[in-house]
CSV table of C-alpha atoms in Angstrom, one decimal:
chain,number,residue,atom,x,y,z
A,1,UNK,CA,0.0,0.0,0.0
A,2,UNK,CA,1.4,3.8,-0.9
A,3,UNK,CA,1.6,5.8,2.1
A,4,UNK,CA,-0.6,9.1,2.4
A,5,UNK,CA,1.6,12.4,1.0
A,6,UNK,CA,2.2,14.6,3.4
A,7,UNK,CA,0.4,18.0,3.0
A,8,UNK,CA,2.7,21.4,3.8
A,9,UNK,CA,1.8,24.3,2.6
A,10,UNK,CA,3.9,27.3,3.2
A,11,UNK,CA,2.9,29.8,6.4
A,12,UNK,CA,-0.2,27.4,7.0
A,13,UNK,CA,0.6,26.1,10.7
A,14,UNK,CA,1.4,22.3,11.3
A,15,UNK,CA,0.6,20.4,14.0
A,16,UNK,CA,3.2,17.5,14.4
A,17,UNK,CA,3.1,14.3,16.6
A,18,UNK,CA,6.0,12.0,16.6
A,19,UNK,CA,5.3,8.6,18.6
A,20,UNK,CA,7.8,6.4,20.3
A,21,UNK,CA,8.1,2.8,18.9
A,22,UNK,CA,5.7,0.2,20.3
A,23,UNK,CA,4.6,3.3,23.0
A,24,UNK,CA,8.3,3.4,24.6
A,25,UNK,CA,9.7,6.1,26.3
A,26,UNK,CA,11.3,8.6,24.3
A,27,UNK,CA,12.8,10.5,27.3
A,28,UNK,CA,14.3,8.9,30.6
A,29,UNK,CA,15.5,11.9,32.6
A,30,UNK,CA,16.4,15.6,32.0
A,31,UNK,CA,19.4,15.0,30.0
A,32,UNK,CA,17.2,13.7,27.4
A,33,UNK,CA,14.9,16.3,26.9
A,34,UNK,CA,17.4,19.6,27.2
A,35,UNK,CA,19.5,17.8,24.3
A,36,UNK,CA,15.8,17.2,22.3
A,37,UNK,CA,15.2,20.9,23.0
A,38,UNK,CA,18.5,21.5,21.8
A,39,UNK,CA,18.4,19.6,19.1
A,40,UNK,CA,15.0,21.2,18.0
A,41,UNK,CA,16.0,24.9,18.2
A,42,UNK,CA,19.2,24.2,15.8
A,43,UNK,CA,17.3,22.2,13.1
A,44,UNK,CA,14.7,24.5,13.5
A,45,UNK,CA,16.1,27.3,12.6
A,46,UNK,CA,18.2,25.6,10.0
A,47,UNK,CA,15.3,24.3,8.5
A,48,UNK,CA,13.3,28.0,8.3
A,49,UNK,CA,10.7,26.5,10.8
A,50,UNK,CA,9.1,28.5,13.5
A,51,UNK,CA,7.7,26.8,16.6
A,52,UNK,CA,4.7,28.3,18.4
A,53,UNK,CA,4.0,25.5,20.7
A,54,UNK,CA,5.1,21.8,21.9
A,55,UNK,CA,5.1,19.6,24.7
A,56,UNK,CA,7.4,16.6,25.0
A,57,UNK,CA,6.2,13.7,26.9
A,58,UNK,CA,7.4,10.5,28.1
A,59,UNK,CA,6.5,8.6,24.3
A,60,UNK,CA,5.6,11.2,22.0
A,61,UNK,CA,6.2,15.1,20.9
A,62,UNK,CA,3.3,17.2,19.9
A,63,UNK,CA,5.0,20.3,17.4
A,64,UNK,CA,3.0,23.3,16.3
A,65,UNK,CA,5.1,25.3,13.8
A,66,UNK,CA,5.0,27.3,10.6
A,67,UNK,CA,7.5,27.3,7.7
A,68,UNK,CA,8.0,29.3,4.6
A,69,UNK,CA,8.8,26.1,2.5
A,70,UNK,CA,7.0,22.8,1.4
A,71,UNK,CA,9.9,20.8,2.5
A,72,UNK,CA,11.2,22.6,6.1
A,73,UNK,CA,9.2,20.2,8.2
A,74,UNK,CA,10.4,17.2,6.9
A,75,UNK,CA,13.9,18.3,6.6
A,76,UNK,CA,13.7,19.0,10.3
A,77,UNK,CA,12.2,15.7,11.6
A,78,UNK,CA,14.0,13.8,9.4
A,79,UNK,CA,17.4,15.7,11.2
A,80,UNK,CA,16.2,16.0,14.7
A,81,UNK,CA,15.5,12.4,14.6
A,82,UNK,CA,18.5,10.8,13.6
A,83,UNK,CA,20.6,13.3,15.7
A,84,UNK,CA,18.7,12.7,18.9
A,85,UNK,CA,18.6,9.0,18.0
A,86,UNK,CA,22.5,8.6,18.1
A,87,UNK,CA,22.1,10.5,20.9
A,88,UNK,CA,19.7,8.3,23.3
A,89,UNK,CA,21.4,5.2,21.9
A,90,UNK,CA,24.7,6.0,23.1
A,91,UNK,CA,23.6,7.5,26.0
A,92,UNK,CA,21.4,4.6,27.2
A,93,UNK,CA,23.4,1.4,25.2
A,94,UNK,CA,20.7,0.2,23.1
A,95,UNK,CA,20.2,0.2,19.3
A,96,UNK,CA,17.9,0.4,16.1
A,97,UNK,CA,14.7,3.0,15.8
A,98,UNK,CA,13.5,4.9,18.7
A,99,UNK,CA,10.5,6.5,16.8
A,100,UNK,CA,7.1,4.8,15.2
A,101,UNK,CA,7.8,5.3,11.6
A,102,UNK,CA,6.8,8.8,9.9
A,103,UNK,CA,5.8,11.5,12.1
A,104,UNK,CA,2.0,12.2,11.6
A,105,UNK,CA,0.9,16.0,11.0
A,106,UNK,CA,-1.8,18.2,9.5
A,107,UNK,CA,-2.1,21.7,8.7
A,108,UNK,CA,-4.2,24.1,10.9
A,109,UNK,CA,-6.5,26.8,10.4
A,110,UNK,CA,-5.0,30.0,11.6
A,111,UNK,CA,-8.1,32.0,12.2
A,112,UNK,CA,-10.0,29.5,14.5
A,113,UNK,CA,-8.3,26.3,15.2
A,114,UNK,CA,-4.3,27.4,16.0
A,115,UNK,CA,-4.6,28.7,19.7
A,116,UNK,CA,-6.8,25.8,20.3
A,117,UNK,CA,-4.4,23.6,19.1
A,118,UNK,CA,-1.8,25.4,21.0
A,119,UNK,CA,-4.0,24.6,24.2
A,120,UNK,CA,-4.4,21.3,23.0
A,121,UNK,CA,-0.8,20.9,22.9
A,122,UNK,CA,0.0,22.4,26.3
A,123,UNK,CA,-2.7,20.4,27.8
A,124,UNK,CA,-1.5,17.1,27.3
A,125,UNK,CA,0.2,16.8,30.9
A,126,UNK,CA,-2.8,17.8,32.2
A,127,UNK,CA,-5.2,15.1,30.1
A,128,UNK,CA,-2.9,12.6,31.2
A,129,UNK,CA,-3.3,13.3,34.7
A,130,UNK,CA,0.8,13.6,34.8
A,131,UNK,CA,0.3,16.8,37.0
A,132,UNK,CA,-2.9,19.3,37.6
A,133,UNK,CA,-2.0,22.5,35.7
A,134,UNK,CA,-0.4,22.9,33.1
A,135,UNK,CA,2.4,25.5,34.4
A,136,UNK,CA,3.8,22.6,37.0
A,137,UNK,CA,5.0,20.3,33.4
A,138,UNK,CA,8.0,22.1,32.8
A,139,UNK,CA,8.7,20.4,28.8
A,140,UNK,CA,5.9,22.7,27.1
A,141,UNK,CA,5.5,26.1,25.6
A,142,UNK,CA,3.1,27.2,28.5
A,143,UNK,CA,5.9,28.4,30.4
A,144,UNK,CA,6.7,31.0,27.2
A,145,UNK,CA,3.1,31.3,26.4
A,146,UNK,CA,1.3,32.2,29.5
A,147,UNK,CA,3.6,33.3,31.8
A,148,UNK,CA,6.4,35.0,30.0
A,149,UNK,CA,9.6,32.6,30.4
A,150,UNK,CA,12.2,33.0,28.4
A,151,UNK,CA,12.3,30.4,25.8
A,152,UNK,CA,14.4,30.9,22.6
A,153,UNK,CA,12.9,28.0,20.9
A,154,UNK,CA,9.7,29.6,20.5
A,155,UNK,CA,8.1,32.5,17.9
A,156,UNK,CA,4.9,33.7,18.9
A,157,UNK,CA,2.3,33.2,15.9
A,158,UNK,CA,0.8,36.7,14.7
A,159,UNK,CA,-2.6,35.2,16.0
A,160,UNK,CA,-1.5,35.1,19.1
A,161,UNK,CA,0.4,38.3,19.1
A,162,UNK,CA,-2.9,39.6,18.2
A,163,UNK,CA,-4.4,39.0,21.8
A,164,UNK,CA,-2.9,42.0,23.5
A,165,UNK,CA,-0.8,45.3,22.9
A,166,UNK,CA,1.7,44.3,25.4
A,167,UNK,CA,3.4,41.3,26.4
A,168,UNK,CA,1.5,41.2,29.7
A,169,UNK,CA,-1.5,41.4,27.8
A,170,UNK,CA,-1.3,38.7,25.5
A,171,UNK,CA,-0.4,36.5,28.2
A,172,UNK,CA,-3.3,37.3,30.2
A,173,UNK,CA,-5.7,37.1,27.3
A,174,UNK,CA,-3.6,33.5,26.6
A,175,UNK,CA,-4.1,32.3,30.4
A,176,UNK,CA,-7.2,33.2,30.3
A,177,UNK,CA,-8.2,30.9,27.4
A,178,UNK,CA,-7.2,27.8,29.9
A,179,UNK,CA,-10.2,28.6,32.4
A,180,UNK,CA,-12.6,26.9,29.5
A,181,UNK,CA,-11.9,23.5,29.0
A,182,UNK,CA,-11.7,21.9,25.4
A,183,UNK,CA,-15.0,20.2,24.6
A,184,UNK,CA,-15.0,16.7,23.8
A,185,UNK,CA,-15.9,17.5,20.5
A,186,UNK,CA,-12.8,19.7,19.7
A,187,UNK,CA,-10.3,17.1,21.4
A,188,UNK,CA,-12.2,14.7,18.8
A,189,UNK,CA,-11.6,16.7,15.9
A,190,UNK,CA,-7.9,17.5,16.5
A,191,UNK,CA,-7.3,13.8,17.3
A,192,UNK,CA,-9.3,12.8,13.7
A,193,UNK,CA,-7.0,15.4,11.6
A,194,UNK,CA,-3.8,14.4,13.7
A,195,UNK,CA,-4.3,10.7,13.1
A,196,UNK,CA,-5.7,11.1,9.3
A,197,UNK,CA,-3.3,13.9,8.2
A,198,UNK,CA,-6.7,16.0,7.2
A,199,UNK,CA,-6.9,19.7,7.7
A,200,UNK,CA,-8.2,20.9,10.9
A,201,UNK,CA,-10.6,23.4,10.4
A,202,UNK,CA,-14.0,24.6,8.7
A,203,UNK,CA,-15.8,23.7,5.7
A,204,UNK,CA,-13.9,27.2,4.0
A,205,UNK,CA,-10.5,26.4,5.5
A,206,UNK,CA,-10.4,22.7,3.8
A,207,UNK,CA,-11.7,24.1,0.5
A,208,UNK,CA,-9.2,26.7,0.7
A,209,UNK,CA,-6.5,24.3,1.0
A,210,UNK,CA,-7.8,22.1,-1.9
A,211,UNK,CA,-7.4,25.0,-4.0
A,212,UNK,CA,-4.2,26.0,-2.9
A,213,UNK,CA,-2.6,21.8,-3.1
A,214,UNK,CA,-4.5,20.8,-5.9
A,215,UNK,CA,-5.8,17.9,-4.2
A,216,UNK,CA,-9.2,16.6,-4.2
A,217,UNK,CA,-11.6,17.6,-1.9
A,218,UNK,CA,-11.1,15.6,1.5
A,219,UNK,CA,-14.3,14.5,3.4
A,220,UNK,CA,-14.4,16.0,7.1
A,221,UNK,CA,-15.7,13.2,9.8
A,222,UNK,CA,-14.6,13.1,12.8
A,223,UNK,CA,-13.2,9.7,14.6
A,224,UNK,CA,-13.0,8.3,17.7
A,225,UNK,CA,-10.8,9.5,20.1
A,226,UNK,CA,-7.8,6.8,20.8
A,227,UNK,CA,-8.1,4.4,23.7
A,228,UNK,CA,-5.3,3.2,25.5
A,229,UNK,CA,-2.1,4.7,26.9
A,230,UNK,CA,-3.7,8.4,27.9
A,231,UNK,CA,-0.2,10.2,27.1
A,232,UNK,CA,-0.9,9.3,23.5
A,233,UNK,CA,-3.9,12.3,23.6
């Protein structure tokens, strides 16, 4: 069977999940995720991506970013992952893949969908009942986001930039977004375009993007939200 093509369209936002193999950890300590972060920021930048949100967690990375080229994501997943591979192998004395094949992703409305992906995102501690709030998981964007912490790795999106005049601002108007908790039918939707590589957003945002790739229309349905291991939201 031919594997789906990836859809990137240049400054349309991605949101990127990569998965451990068979659900193992990715990360076993601190070490491991500064040298990701590390890792991240470099190719990043080499790569002409621009992060606006992620959260590493024990067996899996959630990425949102935006690029100015068709290829920059790939180029930078396809980097970051055998770098940090080499890395975790020697470091913990164990060989072959660390990841689940190709990292899953699908582009983002800007207008309504990419600060509730960005929640989305920086929820994920919190959805996996790893700790109550999302400020005390210290491998996420929140920190940036929300409460102003220096983090070079990330570039706020002009959407977000948009919620205030000043810095305090924004991040007041951005906290505030975390008192309303995703609905069930948003976490399904994200999940059904993460898992399907389908747009996430309205009926005008998917025809926009068939237009703009050439692609035949896509239909929107929404699946079932995965079972299981609950850091794999």
């Amino acid at each position: 069977m031919s594997r789906h093509k990836r859809l990137i369209l240049p400054a349309v936002p991605l949101h990127i999940i990569q998965r451990g193999n068979n659900r193992a950890p990715c990360f076993t300590g601190t070490a491991d995720y500064l040298v990701y972060l590390t890792l991240l920021r470099k190719y990043a930048a080499e790569s002409a991506c621009h992060i606006h949100a992620y959260v590493l967690m024990t067996n899996h990375v959630h990425l949102l970013l935006s690029t100015g080229g068709r290829t920059g994501p790939s180029d930078l997943m396809r980097r970051l992952g055998q770098h940090y591979v080499q890395y975790f192998n020697r470091r913990h004395g164990r060989s072959g893949t660390l990841w689940e094949g190709r990292f899953r992703s699908c582009l983002v409305d800007t207008e309504q969908y990419l600060l509730v992906c960005q929640r989305y995102i920086e929820l994920n501690p919190v959805r996996a009942r790893m700790v109550k709030a999302p400020e005390a998981y210290p491998w996420s964007s929140y920190h940036a986001n929300a409460l102003g912490a220096d983090d070079p790795l990330v570039t706020p999106h002009v959407v977000y930039a948009s919620l205030g005049a000043h810095d305090v601002d924004r991040r007041a108007a951005y906290r505030h977004l975390f008192l309303e908790d995703l609905t069930e039918q948003l976490l399904a939707e994200i999940r059904h375009a993460s898992n399907s590589s389908r747009p996430l957003g309205p009926a005008s945002f998917l025809e926009e993007i068939t237009h703009a790739s050439g692609r035949p229309p896509v239909q929107r349905r929404l699946g079932r939200p995965r079972t299981g291991d609950k850091q794999l939201s």
